Amino acid sequence: MLSLIDGIPVLYMGNLPYEKNVLLASFSSSATRQHEEMYISALEASLMGYDVLTEADTYGMTSVIQGAEDGGGRVHLVSAIGIEGYRERYRKRMIRILLTGGSVISTVLSGKDIQGARELSCRLASSALLATGRGAEKEVSMLLDDGKEAAILRSSLENRMGRDLFLSGCRAVSSFSSLFENPSAVVFETVRGRYSFMGKEYDAAIVR
């Protein structure tokens, strides 16, 4: 389907995200620790009733998709690859996302538009938690300029870009629940839990 979002023409399959959502994305970062933090954050966000947005330069972060799925949430993947290209290359992953009630969204039908996907994901987001490596300053600035809550993972402080963002006033937190004074769900590592990712077990404390 074709739609206009903040004046940007977009193509999508599935359902567009609810207003209550969070962008969980990694820019130039692939540390194992950050994959774990992203899984926990996606799980917490879903358990708290948030739609989960993620930006994908290629196929998208398994940690975010699985975390949202485990929490019974919806995933909305903003793809740098055109909607046709994503369907052809990653058909199984697209089906998996659509089955959650989520969507795959792109600014192009074919080809690739990384900058467009990153800008669109920020426009769609109501809040964001990002893992940074050598990028993300533009995305964080865009989110903050729009008056949206934006933070980086605490592990991002291990690199210069993360430290620069922190020193400029961007919050650094350990997971999505840390953005709140009284979160309704907190995920923790345990010996025998309801959830598992990358060989570790997790459970959640939930306030009803």
Short mmCIF file of C-alpha atoms in Angstrom, two decimals:
data_model
loop_
_atom_site.label_atom_id
_atom_site.label_comp_id
_atom_site.label_asym_id
_atom_site.label_seq_id
_atom_site.Cartn_x
_atom_site.Cartn_y
_atom_site.Cartn_z
CA MET A 1 0.00 0.00 0.00
CA LEU A 2 1.03 3.62 -0.57
CA SER A 3 0.76 6.34 2.07
CA LEU A 4 2.15 9.78 2.97
CA ILE A 5 3.91 10.16 6.34
CA ASP A 6 5.05 13.69 7.20
CA GLY A 7 5.03 14.39 3.48
CA ILE A 8 7.20 11.36 2.70
CA PRO A 9 5.69 8.85 0.23
CA VAL A 10 6.05 5.35 1.66
CA LEU A 11 5.17 1.82 0.61
CA TYR A 12 4.19 -0.74 3.19
CA MET A 13 2.74 -4.18 3.78
CA GLY A 14 0.78 -4.87 6.96
CA ASN A 15 -0.44 -2.39 9.57
CA LEU A 16 1.20 0.94 10.32
CA PRO A 17 2.41 1.41 13.92
CA TYR A 18 0.30 2.78 16.73
CA GLU A 19 1.22 6.18 18.14
CA LYS A 20 2.54 4.47 21.31
CA ASN A 21 5.75 3.01 19.93
CA VAL A 22 9.52 2.93 20.37
CA LEU A 23 12.28 2.80 17.78
CA LEU A 24 14.92 0.21 18.69
CA ALA A 25 17.77 0.35 16.20
CA SER A 26 21.51 -0.14 15.92
CA PHE A 27 23.66 2.21 13.86
CA SER A 28 27.14 0.86 13.04
CA SER A 29 27.21 -1.40 16.08
CA SER A 30 27.11 -5.20 16.36
CA ALA A 31 28.45 -6.02 19.83
CA THR A 32 26.97 -9.15 21.42
CA ARG A 33 26.14 -7.22 24.58
CA GLN A 34 24.08 -4.74 22.59
CA HIS A 35 22.14 -7.53 20.89
CA GLU A 36 21.20 -8.79 24.36
CA GLU A 37 20.20 -5.28 25.46
CA MET A 38 18.08 -4.86 22.35
CA TYR A 39 16.35 -8.18 22.96
CA ILE A 40 15.56 -7.19 26.55
CA SER A 41 14.35 -3.75 25.45
CA ALA A 42 12.07 -5.15 22.74
CA LEU A 43 10.65 -7.68 25.19
CA GLU A 44 10.04 -4.98 27.83
CA ALA A 45 8.47 -2.61 25.31
CA SER A 46 6.08 -5.28 24.05
CA LEU A 47 5.11 -6.33 27.58
CA MET A 48 4.39 -2.66 28.31
CA GLY A 49 2.07 -2.39 25.31
CA TYR A 50 4.36 -0.52 22.92
CA ASP A 51 4.66 -1.23 19.21
CA VAL A 52 8.30 -1.85 18.28
CA LEU A 53 9.88 -0.03 15.32
CA THR A 54 13.27 -0.99 13.93
CA GLU A 55 15.33 0.30 11.00
CA ALA A 56 17.04 -2.25 8.76
CA ASP A 57 19.85 -1.53 6.32
CA THR A 58 19.61 -5.22 5.33
CA TYR A 59 17.39 -7.89 6.94
CA GLY A 60 16.83 -6.34 10.40
CA MET A 61 17.91 -7.17 13.95
CA THR A 62 16.90 -10.66 15.08
CA SER A 63 17.22 -9.50 18.70
CA VAL A 64 14.53 -6.84 18.26
CA ILE A 65 12.18 -9.05 16.26
CA GLN A 66 12.44 -12.00 18.65
CA GLY A 67 12.11 -9.79 21.73
CA ALA A 68 8.93 -8.21 20.41
CA GLU A 69 7.54 -11.60 19.39
CA ASP A 70 8.30 -13.12 22.80
CA GLY A 71 6.45 -10.23 24.45
CA GLY A 72 3.42 -10.66 22.19
CA GLY A 73 4.06 -7.32 20.49
CA ARG A 74 4.00 -5.96 16.95
CA VAL A 75 7.13 -5.32 14.90
CA HIS A 76 7.36 -2.58 12.26
CA LEU A 77 10.50 -2.84 10.14
CA VAL A 78 11.54 0.23 8.14
CA SER A 79 13.63 -1.21 5.33
CA ALA A 80 16.39 0.56 3.41
CA ILE A 81 15.84 -2.09 0.75
CA GLY A 82 12.83 -1.47 -1.48
CA ILE A 83 9.64 -3.27 -0.49
CA GLU A 84 9.88 -5.63 -3.49
CA GLY A 85 13.53 -6.40 -2.81
CA TYR A 86 12.88 -7.15 0.85
CA ARG A 87 10.03 -9.49 -0.03
CA GLU A 88 12.21 -11.35 -2.53
CA ARG A 89 15.32 -11.63 -0.30
CA TYR A 90 13.77 -12.06 3.13
CA ARG A 91 10.33 -13.51 2.45
CA LYS A 92 10.27 -15.71 5.57
CA ARG A 93 11.24 -12.81 7.81
CA MET A 94 8.59 -10.59 6.23
CA ILE A 95 5.92 -13.24 6.80
CA ARG A 96 7.09 -13.60 10.41
CA ILE A 97 6.74 -9.83 10.94
CA LEU A 98 3.33 -9.63 9.28
CA LEU A 99 2.04 -12.50 11.42
CA THR A 100 2.69 -10.37 14.54
CA GLY A 101 0.30 -7.77 13.13
CA GLY A 102 3.23 -5.55 12.22
CA SER A 103 4.55 -4.23 8.93
CA VAL A 104 7.45 -3.81 6.54
CA ILE A 105 7.79 -0.20 5.35
CA SER A 106 10.08 1.41 2.76
CA THR A 107 10.53 4.71 0.95
CA VAL A 108 11.22 2.89 -2.34
CA LEU A 109 9.75 0.05 -4.38
CA SER A 110 13.15 -1.27 -5.44
CA GLY A 111 16.79 -0.32 -4.98
CA LYS A 112 18.10 0.97 -1.65
CA ASP A 113 17.60 4.15 0.39
CA ILE A 114 19.46 3.96 3.72
CA GLN A 115 19.13 7.63 4.61
CA GLY A 116 15.45 7.64 3.71
CA ALA A 117 14.80 4.61 5.91
CA ARG A 118 16.60 6.18 8.87
CA GLU A 119 14.74 9.46 8.51
CA LEU A 120 11.39 7.71 8.13
CA SER A 121 11.97 5.51 11.19
CA CYS A 122 12.65 8.65 13.25
CA ARG A 123 9.51 10.33 11.88
CA LEU A 124 7.36 7.31 12.75
CA ALA A 125 8.83 6.91 16.24
CA SER A 126 7.24 8.41 19.34
CA SER A 127 10.39 7.52 21.35
CA ALA A 128 13.71 5.82 20.62
CA LEU A 129 16.48 3.76 22.20
CA LEU A 130 19.53 3.40 19.97
CA ALA A 131 22.77 1.46 19.96
CA THR A 132 25.55 3.53 18.42
CA GLY A 133 28.90 2.87 16.82
CA ARG A 134 30.15 5.36 14.25
CA GLY A 135 26.75 6.83 13.49
CA ALA A 136 23.39 7.98 14.92
CA GLU A 137 24.17 11.60 15.79
CA LYS A 138 21.93 12.84 12.98
CA GLU A 139 19.11 10.49 13.99
CA VAL A 140 19.34 11.45 17.68
CA SER A 141 19.33 15.15 16.74
CA MET A 142 16.28 14.65 14.53
CA LEU A 143 14.38 12.90 17.33
CA LEU A 144 15.30 15.50 19.95
CA ASP A 145 14.46 18.38 17.59
CA ASP A 146 10.99 16.84 17.18
CA GLY A 147 10.60 16.82 20.98
CA LYS A 148 10.73 13.02 21.25
CA GLU A 149 12.32 10.94 24.00
CA ALA A 150 15.63 9.59 22.69
CA ALA A 151 18.31 7.66 24.56
CA ILE A 152 21.27 5.41 23.83
CA LEU A 153 22.19 2.10 25.37
CA ARG A 154 24.70 2.44 28.20
CA SER A 155 27.05 0.05 26.41
CA SER A 156 27.29 2.65 23.63
CA LEU A 157 29.45 4.70 26.01
CA GLU A 158 32.25 2.30 25.14
CA ASN A 159 32.68 4.15 21.84
CA ARG A 160 33.46 7.79 21.18
CA MET A 161 30.23 8.54 19.37
CA GLY A 162 28.19 7.29 22.31
CA ARG A 163 30.23 9.36 24.75
CA ASP A 164 29.85 12.47 22.59
CA LEU A 165 26.06 12.01 22.50
CA PHE A 166 25.96 11.47 26.27
CA LEU A 167 28.05 14.60 26.93
CA SER A 168 25.72 16.59 24.68
CA GLY A 169 22.77 15.65 26.91
CA CYS A 170 21.46 12.35 25.51
CA ARG A 171 20.44 9.86 28.21
CA ALA A 172 22.24 6.51 28.48
CA VAL A 173 20.21 3.61 29.90
CA SER A 174 20.60 -0.15 30.27
CA SER A 175 17.26 -1.09 28.64
CA PHE A 176 13.86 0.30 27.66
CA SER A 177 12.37 0.00 31.16
CA SER A 178 15.10 2.31 32.48
CA LEU A 179 13.48 5.20 30.61
CA PHE A 180 10.66 5.16 33.16
CA GLU A 181 10.54 5.98 36.85
CA ASN A 182 7.95 3.26 37.45
CA PRO A 183 7.98 0.81 34.50
CA SER A 184 5.20 -1.75 34.28
CA ALA A 185 7.61 -4.48 33.09
CA VAL A 186 11.26 -5.19 33.88
CA VAL A 187 13.12 -8.09 32.25
CA PHE A 188 15.97 -9.77 34.12
CA GLU A 189 18.36 -12.65 33.52
CA THR A 190 17.68 -15.80 35.51
CA VAL A 191 18.62 -19.48 35.64
CA ARG A 192 15.27 -20.77 34.46
CA GLY A 193 12.99 -18.25 32.78
CA ARG A 194 10.08 -18.02 30.38
CA TYR A 195 12.22 -16.44 27.65
CA SER A 196 15.57 -17.27 26.08
CA PHE A 197 17.96 -15.54 23.72
CA MET A 198 21.56 -16.31 22.71
CA GLY A 199 21.86 -19.09 25.28
CA LYS A 200 20.59 -17.01 28.23
CA GLU A 201 17.33 -17.28 30.14
CA TYR A 202 15.14 -14.32 31.09
CA ASP A 203 11.99 -13.60 33.04
CA ALA A 204 9.94 -10.48 33.65
CA ALA A 205 8.49 -8.71 36.65
CA ILE A 206 5.17 -7.23 35.53
CA VAL A 207 2.94 -4.70 37.34
CA ARG A 208 -0.73 -5.06 36.38
#
